[in-house]
Structures are given as C-alpha cells and as structure tokens.
Coordinates of C-alpha atoms and ligand atoms in Angstrom, one line a residue:
M916 CA -0.8 0.1 0.2
Y917 CA 1.0 3.4 -0.5
S918 CA 2.0 5.8 2.8
Q919 CA 0.4 7.5 4.8
K920 CA 1.8 10.6 4.4
I921 CA 2.2 10.8 0.7
Q922 CA -2.4 9.6 0.7
N923 CA -2.7 12.0 3.4
L924 CA -0.9 15.1 1.3
S925 CA -2.7 17.7 -0.9
E926 CA -2.2 18.4 -4.8
S927 CA -1.9 22.2 -4.8
A928 CA -5.3 24.1 -5.2
T929 CA -3.3 26.7 -7.6
I930 CA -1.9 24.9 -9.6
A931 CA -4.8 22.9 -10.0
I932 CA -7.0 25.9 -10.8
S933 CA -5.2 26.9 -12.9
T934 CA -4.7 23.6 -15.1
L935 CA -8.5 23.1 -15.3
A936 CA -8.3 26.8 -16.4
S937 CA -5.9 25.1 -19.2
E938 CA -7.6 21.9 -20.4
L939 CA -11.1 23.7 -21.0
K940 CA -9.1 26.3 -22.9
A941 CA -7.3 23.5 -25.2
K942 CA -11.2 21.2 -25.6
G943 CA -12.1 25.2 -27.1
R944 CA -13.8 26.7 -24.1
D945 CA -14.0 30.5 -24.1
V946 CA -12.1 30.3 -20.5
L947 CA -10.0 33.7 -18.7
S948 CA -7.9 32.9 -15.5
F949 CA -7.3 34.6 -13.8
S950 CA -6.0 31.2 -11.3
A951 CA -1.7 31.5 -11.7
G952 CA 0.0 33.4 -9.3
E953 CA 2.4 33.8 -12.7
P954 CA 3.8 37.0 -14.2
D955 CA 2.1 36.9 -17.7
F956 CA 5.5 38.9 -18.9
D957 CA 8.8 36.9 -20.6
T958 CA 12.2 36.9 -18.8
P959 CA 14.2 39.8 -19.9
Q960 CA 16.3 39.4 -23.0
V961 CA 20.1 40.2 -21.0
I962 CA 19.0 36.7 -18.6
K963 CA 17.9 34.6 -21.4
D964 CA 21.1 36.0 -23.6
E965 CA 22.9 34.4 -20.5
A966 CA 21.4 31.7 -21.0
I967 CA 22.2 31.0 -24.0
R968 CA 25.5 31.2 -23.8
A969 CA 26.4 28.8 -20.8
L970 CA 25.1 26.5 -23.3
N971 CA 27.2 27.1 -26.0
S972 CA 29.6 26.9 -23.5
G973 CA 29.2 24.1 -22.9
F974 CA 28.2 24.8 -19.6
T975 CA 26.1 21.4 -18.2
K976 CA 26.7 20.0 -16.4
Y977 CA 26.3 19.1 -12.3
T978 CA 27.0 21.6 -9.9
A979 CA 28.4 22.3 -6.3
V980 CA 25.2 21.0 -5.0
A981 CA 24.2 24.8 -3.2
G982 CA 25.0 26.3 -6.6
I983 CA 27.6 28.1 -8.1
P984 CA 30.5 30.1 -6.4
E985 CA 29.1 33.0 -8.2
L986 CA 25.6 32.6 -8.1
R987 CA 25.8 32.8 -3.9
E988 CA 28.5 35.5 -3.8
A989 CA 25.1 37.8 -6.4
I990 CA 23.5 36.3 -3.4
C991 CA 24.8 37.1 -0.5
K992 CA 25.4 41.0 -2.3
K993 CA 22.0 41.3 -3.4
L994 CA 20.3 40.9 0.2
K995 CA 22.7 42.7 1.8
K996 CA 22.0 45.6 -1.2
D997 CA 18.2 45.6 -0.7
N998 CA 18.0 43.6 2.5
N999 CA 21.1 45.2 5.1
L1000 CA 20.9 41.3 5.8
S1001 CA 25.0 40.1 5.8
Y1002 CA 25.1 36.2 4.8
T1003 CA 28.3 34.7 3.6
P1004 CA 28.4 32.4 0.2
K1005 CA 28.6 29.2 3.1
Q1006 CA 24.8 30.3 4.3
I1007 CA 23.3 30.1 1.0
L1008 CA 21.4 27.4 -0.3
V1009 CA 19.9 27.2 -4.3
S1010 CA 17.3 25.4 -4.7
N1011 CA 14.6 24.3 -7.8
G1012 CA 12.2 27.4 -6.9
A1013 CA 11.7 28.3 -3.2
K1014 CA 9.1 25.4 -2.9
Q1015 CA 11.9 22.9 -2.7
S1016 CA 14.1 25.3 -0.1
L1017 CA 11.1 24.9 2.1
F1018 CA 11.0 22.0 1.9
N1019 CA 14.2 21.0 3.0
I1020 CA 13.9 23.8 5.6
F1021 CA 10.3 21.8 7.0
Q1022 CA 12.5 18.4 6.7
A1023 CA 15.0 19.8 8.7
L1024 CA 13.4 21.0 11.6
I1025 CA 10.5 19.3 12.3
N1026 CA 9.9 16.1 14.2
D1027 CA 6.5 14.5 14.9
G1028 CA 4.4 16.8 17.1
D1029 CA 6.4 20.1 16.7
E1030 CA 3.6 22.8 16.0
V1031 CA 4.8 25.2 12.8
I1032 CA 2.5 28.6 13.6
I1033 CA 1.3 29.4 10.4
P1034 CA -1.2 32.6 9.9
A1035 CA -4.6 32.5 7.7
P1036 CA -5.4 33.5 4.3
Y1037 CA -1.9 31.6 3.7
W1038 CA -0.3 30.0 0.7
V1039 CA -1.1 26.6 0.4
T1040 CA 1.8 24.1 0.7
Y1041 CA 2.1 25.8 3.8
P1042 CA 1.0 23.9 5.9
E1043 CA 1.0 20.4 3.4
L1044 CA 4.2 20.4 3.7
A1045 CA 4.7 21.5 8.1
T1046 CA 2.3 17.6 7.8
Y1047 CA 4.2 15.7 4.8
S1048 CA 7.7 16.8 7.6
G1049 CA 5.0 15.0 10.2
G1050 CA 5.2 19.2 12.0
K1051 CA 1.3 20.2 13.1
P1052 CA 0.3 23.2 11.6
V1053 CA -1.0 26.2 14.1
F1054 CA -3.1 28.8 12.4
I1055 CA -3.6 32.4 13.7
N1056 CA -6.6 33.2 12.5
T1057 CA -7.1 37.8 10.8
D1058 CA -9.4 39.5 9.5
E1059 CA -10.1 42.9 7.4
N1060 CA -9.6 45.3 10.3
S1061 CA -5.5 44.0 10.5
N1062 CA -5.2 43.7 7.4
F1063 CA -5.0 40.3 7.3
K1064 CA -1.6 40.8 9.6
I1065 CA -1.6 39.1 12.8
T1066 CA -0.6 41.6 16.1
A1067 CA 2.1 40.3 18.8
K1068 CA -0.7 39.7 21.4
Q1069 CA -1.8 37.0 18.6
L1070 CA 1.1 35.6 18.5
K1071 CA 1.2 35.7 22.1
E1072 CA -1.6 32.7 22.9
A1073 CA -0.6 30.9 20.4
I1074 CA 3.0 29.9 21.0
T1075 CA 3.5 26.5 23.4
S1076 CA 5.9 24.3 24.5
K1077 CA 5.8 22.4 21.3
T1078 CA 6.0 25.4 18.9
K1079 CA 9.4 25.0 16.5
I1080 CA 8.7 27.7 13.5
L1081 CA 7.0 31.0 12.8
V1082 CA 6.1 30.8 9.0
L1083 CA 5.8 35.2 8.0
T1084 CA 5.1 35.9 4.6
T1085 CA 5.6 39.4 3.6
P1086 CA 4.6 40.0 0.9
S1087 CA 1.4 37.8 1.5
N1088 CA -0.2 35.4 -1.2
P1089 CA -3.4 36.0 -1.2
T1090 CA -3.6 39.3 0.4
G1091 CA -0.8 41.6 -0.5
M1092 CA -0.7 42.8 2.5
V1093 CA 3.4 44.5 3.3
Y1094 CA 3.9 43.9 7.5
T1095 CA 6.1 46.6 8.7
K1096 CA 8.7 48.1 10.2
A1097 CA 7.2 48.1 13.5
E1098 CA 4.8 45.2 13.5
L1099 CA 7.9 42.9 13.0
T1100 CA 9.3 44.8 15.5
E1101 CA 6.5 43.5 18.3
I1102 CA 6.4 39.7 16.7
A1103 CA 10.6 40.1 17.9
Q1104 CA 9.7 40.8 20.1
V1105 CA 7.3 38.1 21.7
L1106 CA 10.4 35.2 19.9
K1107 CA 12.3 37.0 21.9
D1108 CA 14.0 34.2 24.6
T1109 CA 12.3 31.5 22.7
K1110 CA 13.6 28.7 20.7
I1111 CA 11.6 29.5 17.3
W1112 CA 12.5 29.3 14.1
V1113 CA 11.2 32.2 11.7
V1114 CA 10.8 31.4 8.2
S1115 CA 10.3 34.7 6.3
D1116 CA 9.4 34.3 2.6
E1117 CA 10.1 37.2 1.1
M1118 CA 9.4 35.9 -2.5
Y1119 CA 6.9 39.1 -3.7
E1120 CA 9.7 41.2 -2.1
K1121 CA 10.5 43.3 -5.7
L1122 CA 6.5 44.3 -6.4
L1123 CA 5.5 46.5 -3.5
Y1124 CA 3.2 49.8 -4.1
G1125 CA 4.3 53.0 -2.2
V1126 CA 5.6 50.9 1.2
S1127 CA 8.8 50.0 2.0
F1128 CA 10.0 46.6 3.0
T1129 CA 11.8 45.1 6.1
S1130 CA 13.2 42.3 5.8
V1131 CA 12.4 40.1 8.8
A1132 CA 16.1 39.3 10.4
S1133 CA 17.1 42.3 9.7
I1134 CA 15.0 43.7 13.0
S1135 CA 17.8 42.3 15.2
D1136 CA 20.9 40.0 15.9
D1137 CA 18.1 37.2 17.5
M1138 CA 15.5 37.6 14.5
M1139 CA 19.0 36.9 12.2
K1140 CA 19.4 33.9 14.6
R1141 CA 16.5 32.8 14.0
T1142 CA 15.5 33.6 10.8
I1143 CA 16.1 31.5 7.6
T1144 CA 15.0 34.2 4.3
V1145 CA 13.5 31.9 1.6
N1146 CA 13.7 33.9 -1.9
G1147 CA 14.0 33.6 -5.2
L1148 CA 13.1 35.2 -9.1
S1149 CA 9.4 33.2 -10.2
K1150 CA 8.1 37.0 -9.9
A1151 CA 9.9 39.3 -9.3
V1152 CA 12.2 38.5 -12.5
A1153 CA 9.4 36.5 -14.3
M1154 CA 10.8 33.5 -14.1
T1155 CA 8.6 30.4 -13.0
G1156 CA 9.9 28.5 -15.0
W1157 CA 13.8 28.5 -14.7
R1158 CA 13.3 26.5 -11.7
M1159 CA 15.2 29.3 -8.9
G1160 CA 14.8 29.8 -5.0
Y1161 CA 17.1 30.1 -2.3
L1162 CA 17.6 30.1 1.1
A1163 CA 19.2 32.1 4.1
S1164 CA 21.5 31.3 6.6
V1165 CA 23.4 31.9 9.5
D1166 CA 23.1 29.1 11.1
D1167 CA 26.3 27.0 9.0
K1168 CA 25.0 23.7 10.2
L1169 CA 21.4 24.2 9.2
V1170 CA 22.4 24.9 6.2
K1171 CA 24.7 21.8 5.9
L1172 CA 22.6 20.1 6.8
M1173 CA 19.3 20.9 4.0
D1174 CA 22.6 20.8 1.4
N1175 CA 22.6 17.2 2.7
L1176 CA 19.0 16.5 2.3
Q1177 CA 19.5 18.0 -1.3
S1178 CA 22.7 16.5 -2.2
Q1179 CA 20.0 12.8 -2.0
C1180 CA 16.9 14.2 -4.5
T1181 CA 17.5 16.7 -6.0
S1182 CA 21.2 17.2 -6.5
N1183 CA 22.2 21.4 -7.9
I1184 CA 19.7 23.5 -9.6
N1185 CA 19.9 23.6 -13.5
S1186 CA 23.0 24.8 -14.4
I1187 CA 22.3 27.2 -16.8
T1188 CA 19.8 28.6 -15.4
Q1189 CA 22.9 29.0 -12.4
K1190 CA 24.5 31.5 -14.7
A1191 CA 21.3 33.3 -16.2
S1192 CA 20.0 33.8 -12.1
V1193 CA 24.0 35.5 -11.6
V1194 CA 22.6 38.3 -14.2
A1195 CA 19.6 37.9 -13.2
L1196 CA 20.7 38.9 -9.3
S1197 CA 23.2 42.1 -11.5
G1198 CA 21.7 44.4 -11.6
D1199 CA 21.1 44.5 -15.5
A1200 CA 17.6 44.1 -15.4
D1201 CA 16.4 46.1 -13.1
N1202 CA 14.9 48.2 -15.8
D1203 CA 12.8 45.0 -17.0
I1204 CA 12.3 44.4 -13.1
E1205 CA 11.1 47.7 -12.9
M1206 CA 8.1 48.1 -16.0
M1207 CA 7.0 45.4 -14.9
R1208 CA 6.1 46.3 -10.5
D1209 CA 4.6 49.0 -13.0
A1210 CA 2.8 47.7 -15.4
F1211 CA 1.0 45.6 -12.1
E1212 CA 0.5 48.5 -9.6
K1213 CA -1.6 49.9 -13.0
R1214 CA -3.2 47.0 -13.3
R1215 CA -3.9 46.8 -9.2
D1216 CA -5.8 50.4 -9.2
L1217 CA -8.1 49.0 -12.2
G1218 CA -8.7 46.1 -10.5
C1219 CA -9.5 46.7 -7.3
E1220 CA -11.3 50.2 -8.7
L1221 CA -14.3 48.0 -10.8
I1222 CA -14.4 44.7 -8.5
N1223 CA -15.2 47.8 -5.8
N1224 CA -18.4 49.0 -8.4
I1225 CA -20.0 45.7 -7.7
A1226 CA -22.8 45.2 -5.7
G1227 CA -21.7 42.4 -3.2
L1228 CA -18.0 42.5 -3.7
S1229 CA -15.2 44.0 -1.9
V1230 CA -11.6 44.4 -1.9
Q1231 CA -8.1 46.0 -0.2
K1232 CA -6.3 47.4 -1.9
P1233 CA -3.0 45.4 -1.5
Q1234 CA 0.0 46.5 -1.1
G1235 CA 2.1 44.5 -2.5
A1236 CA 2.5 41.0 -4.9
F1237 CA -0.6 40.6 -7.6
Y1238 CA -3.2 39.2 -6.0
L1239 CA -6.9 40.6 -5.0
F1240 CA -8.4 39.0 -1.8
I1241 CA -11.8 40.0 -2.9
N1242 CA -15.0 39.9 -0.8
I1243 CA -17.7 37.6 -1.9
K1244 CA -19.8 37.7 1.4
G1245 CA -22.4 40.2 0.1
V1246 CA -23.8 38.4 -2.3
S1247 CA -26.1 36.8 0.0
R1248 CA -26.6 34.1 -2.6
F1249 CA -23.8 31.9 -1.7
G1250 CA -23.9 32.6 1.7
G1251 CA -19.5 32.8 2.1
D1252 CA -19.0 30.2 0.0
S1253 CA -15.8 30.2 -2.0
M1254 CA -15.8 27.0 -3.6
K1255 CA -19.9 27.1 -5.7
F1256 CA -18.9 30.7 -5.9
C1257 CA -16.0 30.1 -8.2
S1258 CA -17.1 26.6 -9.6
E1259 CA -20.2 28.4 -11.2
L1260 CA -18.3 30.5 -11.9
L1261 CA -16.0 28.3 -13.8
S1262 CA -19.0 26.7 -15.3
Q1263 CA -21.2 30.1 -16.1
E1264 CA -18.6 32.5 -17.4
G1265 CA -15.2 30.6 -17.8
V1266 CA -14.2 32.6 -15.1
A1267 CA -11.2 30.9 -13.1
L1268 CA -10.5 32.7 -9.8
V1269 CA -9.3 30.8 -6.6
P1270 CA -11.4 29.9 -3.5
G1271 CA -10.4 31.3 0.0
S1272 CA -11.7 27.8 1.2
A1273 CA -8.0 27.0 -0.5
F1274 CA -6.2 29.6 1.7
G1275 CA -8.1 29.0 5.0
M1276 CA -10.3 31.6 4.7
E1277 CA -14.1 31.2 3.9
G1278 CA -16.1 33.9 1.7
Y1279 CA -12.9 35.3 -0.1
V1280 CA -11.4 34.2 -3.3
R1281 CA -8.2 35.0 -4.9
F1282 CA -8.1 37.1 -8.2
S1283 CA -4.2 36.8 -9.3
F1284 CA -4.2 41.0 -11.5
A1285 CA -1.0 39.0 -14.0
C1286 CA -2.8 39.0 -17.0
S1287 CA -3.3 42.5 -19.5
T1288 CA -5.8 44.7 -18.8
E1289 CA -7.8 43.8 -21.4
Q1290 CA -8.2 40.9 -18.9
I1291 CA -8.6 41.8 -16.4
T1292 CA -11.0 44.4 -17.7
E1293 CA -13.1 41.7 -19.6
G1294 CA -12.7 38.8 -16.2
I1295 CA -14.6 41.7 -14.2
K1296 CA -17.0 42.4 -16.7
R1297 CA -18.1 39.1 -16.8
I1298 CA -18.0 38.7 -12.7
E1299 CA -19.9 41.4 -12.4
K1300 CA -23.2 39.7 -14.4
F1301 CA -22.1 36.7 -12.9
V1302 CA -22.9 38.4 -9.2
R1303 CA -25.6 40.0 -10.5
G1304 CA -27.3 36.6 -11.2
Ligands
PMP1401 N1 6.5 31.6 -1.8 C1 4.4 31.7 -2.3 C2 4.7 32.3 -1.3 C3 4.5 31.6 -3.1 O1 3.2 32.4 -3.6 C4 5.3 30.9 -4.0 C5 5.0 30.7 -5.7 N2 4.6 29.7 -6.3 C6 6.6 30.4 -3.8 C7 6.7 30.6 -1.9 C8 6.6 29.1 -4.8 O2 8.4 29.8 -5.7 P1 8.6 29.2 -6.3 O3 8.7 27.9 -6.2 O4 8.8 29.0 -8.1 O5 10.1 30.2 -6.5
LIG1402 N1 2.4 30.5 -6.1 C1 1.6 30.8 -7.0 C2 0.6 30.5 -6.4 O1 0.1 30.8 -5.7 C3 2.4 29.3 -8.1 C4 0.8 28.3 -7.9 C5 1.7 27.2 -6.7 O2 3.1 27.5 -6.6 O3 0.7 26.9 -5.6 O4 -0.6 30.7 -7.8

C-alpha cells in the first residue's frame, strides 16, 4: 500500500485550478484564468542571452549542490544591498524554486508533533509541507480589520512548548499585505527568549506599491539568528519556469544539513539557470523589473476600482504581490461559500479564480492580476454579470 504520509498530501490547489482552466481552454472553451500566481511577462532578454551563452559554452554539467560560487556570492550581495542582511556564500542554498527551499527547511527542522504557526489566510503549500514533515500546522486567523496581519498578542497566545516554526509571508500571498518594521519589531519581541525559528518568505519583495519593505531578519541580531530567509526569481523577474529559489541562514550547520538532503534528492538546480540567475541578480535586469512592477501597480489600481464598483464585492488594495483577495460575503446567494462561487463562476462565465478556502479563509476568492488590462476588464465584466445573477 502507499505511505500514509503521501496519501495525506493534497495537490496544490492553485496549480490544480490553473491546470483545469488550461484544459478547458484547450478543449475550446472561452476561459479567462486569474488563478495562476505567475507573471504574464517574458523573462528579460539579458537573462535569456546569458542562458544561451552558458548553453553554447558547454556549461551543462553538475555543479556544487548549493549552487555555483558566483551565484551564491550574487545572492549575498543582493541580500546585503536590498535587505541589509549579511550572509556568507556558505550560508546560502539554491534550490528548485522557493518551494524546494521550504521543503528542505521543514524536513530539516521538524520532529513529529512539532507545531508550525501559520497566519491565515496562507499560501497553500505551507500546511501541506508542515504536515508532510511530521509537524502540526497551527493557524492564527486574521481579518480585514488587521489588514490580514497577525498581531504580537495573537502570536503570544498561539505559542506553546511545541512551537518550532513561525511562517511569515510579506508581501502576502493571497492578500498582498506587507508587514511594517514596527509590526515586525513587536513580533520579534514576542519571539525573544524562545527557541522558535522564523521562516520568512519574501518571494514578492520586489512587487511593492508605495510601501517600504523590511526583511524580517534585519529587525535585530536575535531575529537574524532565528530567521531563515527564503526568496527566489520566479515572481520578481518573471522566471517561474527556470526554477530558482534560495534560502539563507546564519546557521552554517543547518544549511549543510539541508545541502545533504538536497544532495540525496535533486542535487544542484539546472546549471544554465544558475548562470542566468547571476545576471538576473546583477542589476542588469532592473529596468525590466521596474517596468513589470509598474505595470502590476496599474493593473492593481484598475482591478480594485472595478471590483469595488460591484455591489456585493469589495477588496482592500494590496500593498504588494499581484493578487486581489476579494470579499464575496455580500453576494447573499453563496453565503460566503468560496468553492461554490468559484465553480459556478467557472462553469457559467468561464472565469477561473481560486476559492479562499484553499488559503484557509472562507468568504473570499483570489484574483491574480498578473495578466493584461484587457483580460482584467473583460474578466471583471463577467464577474459582475455573474454576481448580479
Ligand atoms: N512562496 C510564495 C508565497 C509563493 O506564492 C510561491 C509561488 N509559487 C512560492 C513561494 C514558490 O515559488 P517558486 O517555487 O516558483 O520559487
Ligand atoms: N505560488 C503561485 C500561486 O499561489 C503558483 C502556484 C503554486 O506554486 O502553488 O498561485
């Protein structure tokens, strides 16, 4: 029989819905998908040029498991320059997307029964990986009044003798909210004198709209020691398919243990991606990154305005990332049932959204605005027709 562990693991809901939308499209249905958390832009040309150079020069062999030295150095430079974090190349592990970084971390830290505190709504992968590693997810529920952010008080109440990890995602997927330095300082105060690790997922750090960003580890020496910083190139540089993510920790031994794990399952990430990633981090693609950020900001403004004009729907303006987390509680015929809302919307209007239930919060649906303004306008027109009934 199959292992109990694997049978308990769910498929990624965000990927499942995006795949379903693509299948319906391939069958000829007129489907507009707002389900994938994936930039619609192409990878900047300078990065592709470097990949082609690497390929043509025969850079096609195994590399160090943790990544080529020049890439780990480029990551250290980025973390110092953008985030004021000092790491050495030995403290960096490059993986097949931030997803594998998270997998490595949970496997390396969790013993059976350890608790992982996850603020809800959360990105779909955290509870699954925590459980798969033998841990127990403990959710802290947030709401619109706190801009979907946890408070220091809530954290204090959630901590037990079994708490091993706190996961923080800023900017958040699915809400787009960004923790301020003051909020993180209060959280740091609660963690002081505990043995709790912090996993700081900073995947959407480059997609900010008029707010400043603080890396969790930069709050204090204590936070630097307990935090594992996770980031990658998928979202900021439109490189989802290249599979480049990384983690950083000042605990050399922990990084080495995760390197051992990776050496036994996947080894290094694609060698060509590594060369291209050095260029992506070098600053040569910064104009492209800013062009994408600027386009996302305009789409966010458009999406929020159109949604907030629909009776029964409302959305708080996200400060980062590229998702609208839309409140559907005012559409009385659904009673807040996000799955029912999404499946009827897909079958009646051909619009794919992700139900809030996948992110641990009913009464909401996630709309990705990582697509053209024309698609946003047309999609929301269909949503309006659907909501009117
Ligand atoms: N963290 C968050 C919050 C995400 O939304 C994603 C999206 N896939 C990831 C991590 C993982 O990204 P990737 O594996 O493509 O680096
Ligand atoms: N993180 C993206 C999302 O939330 C991509 C899909 C996934 O990796 O689950 O949609």
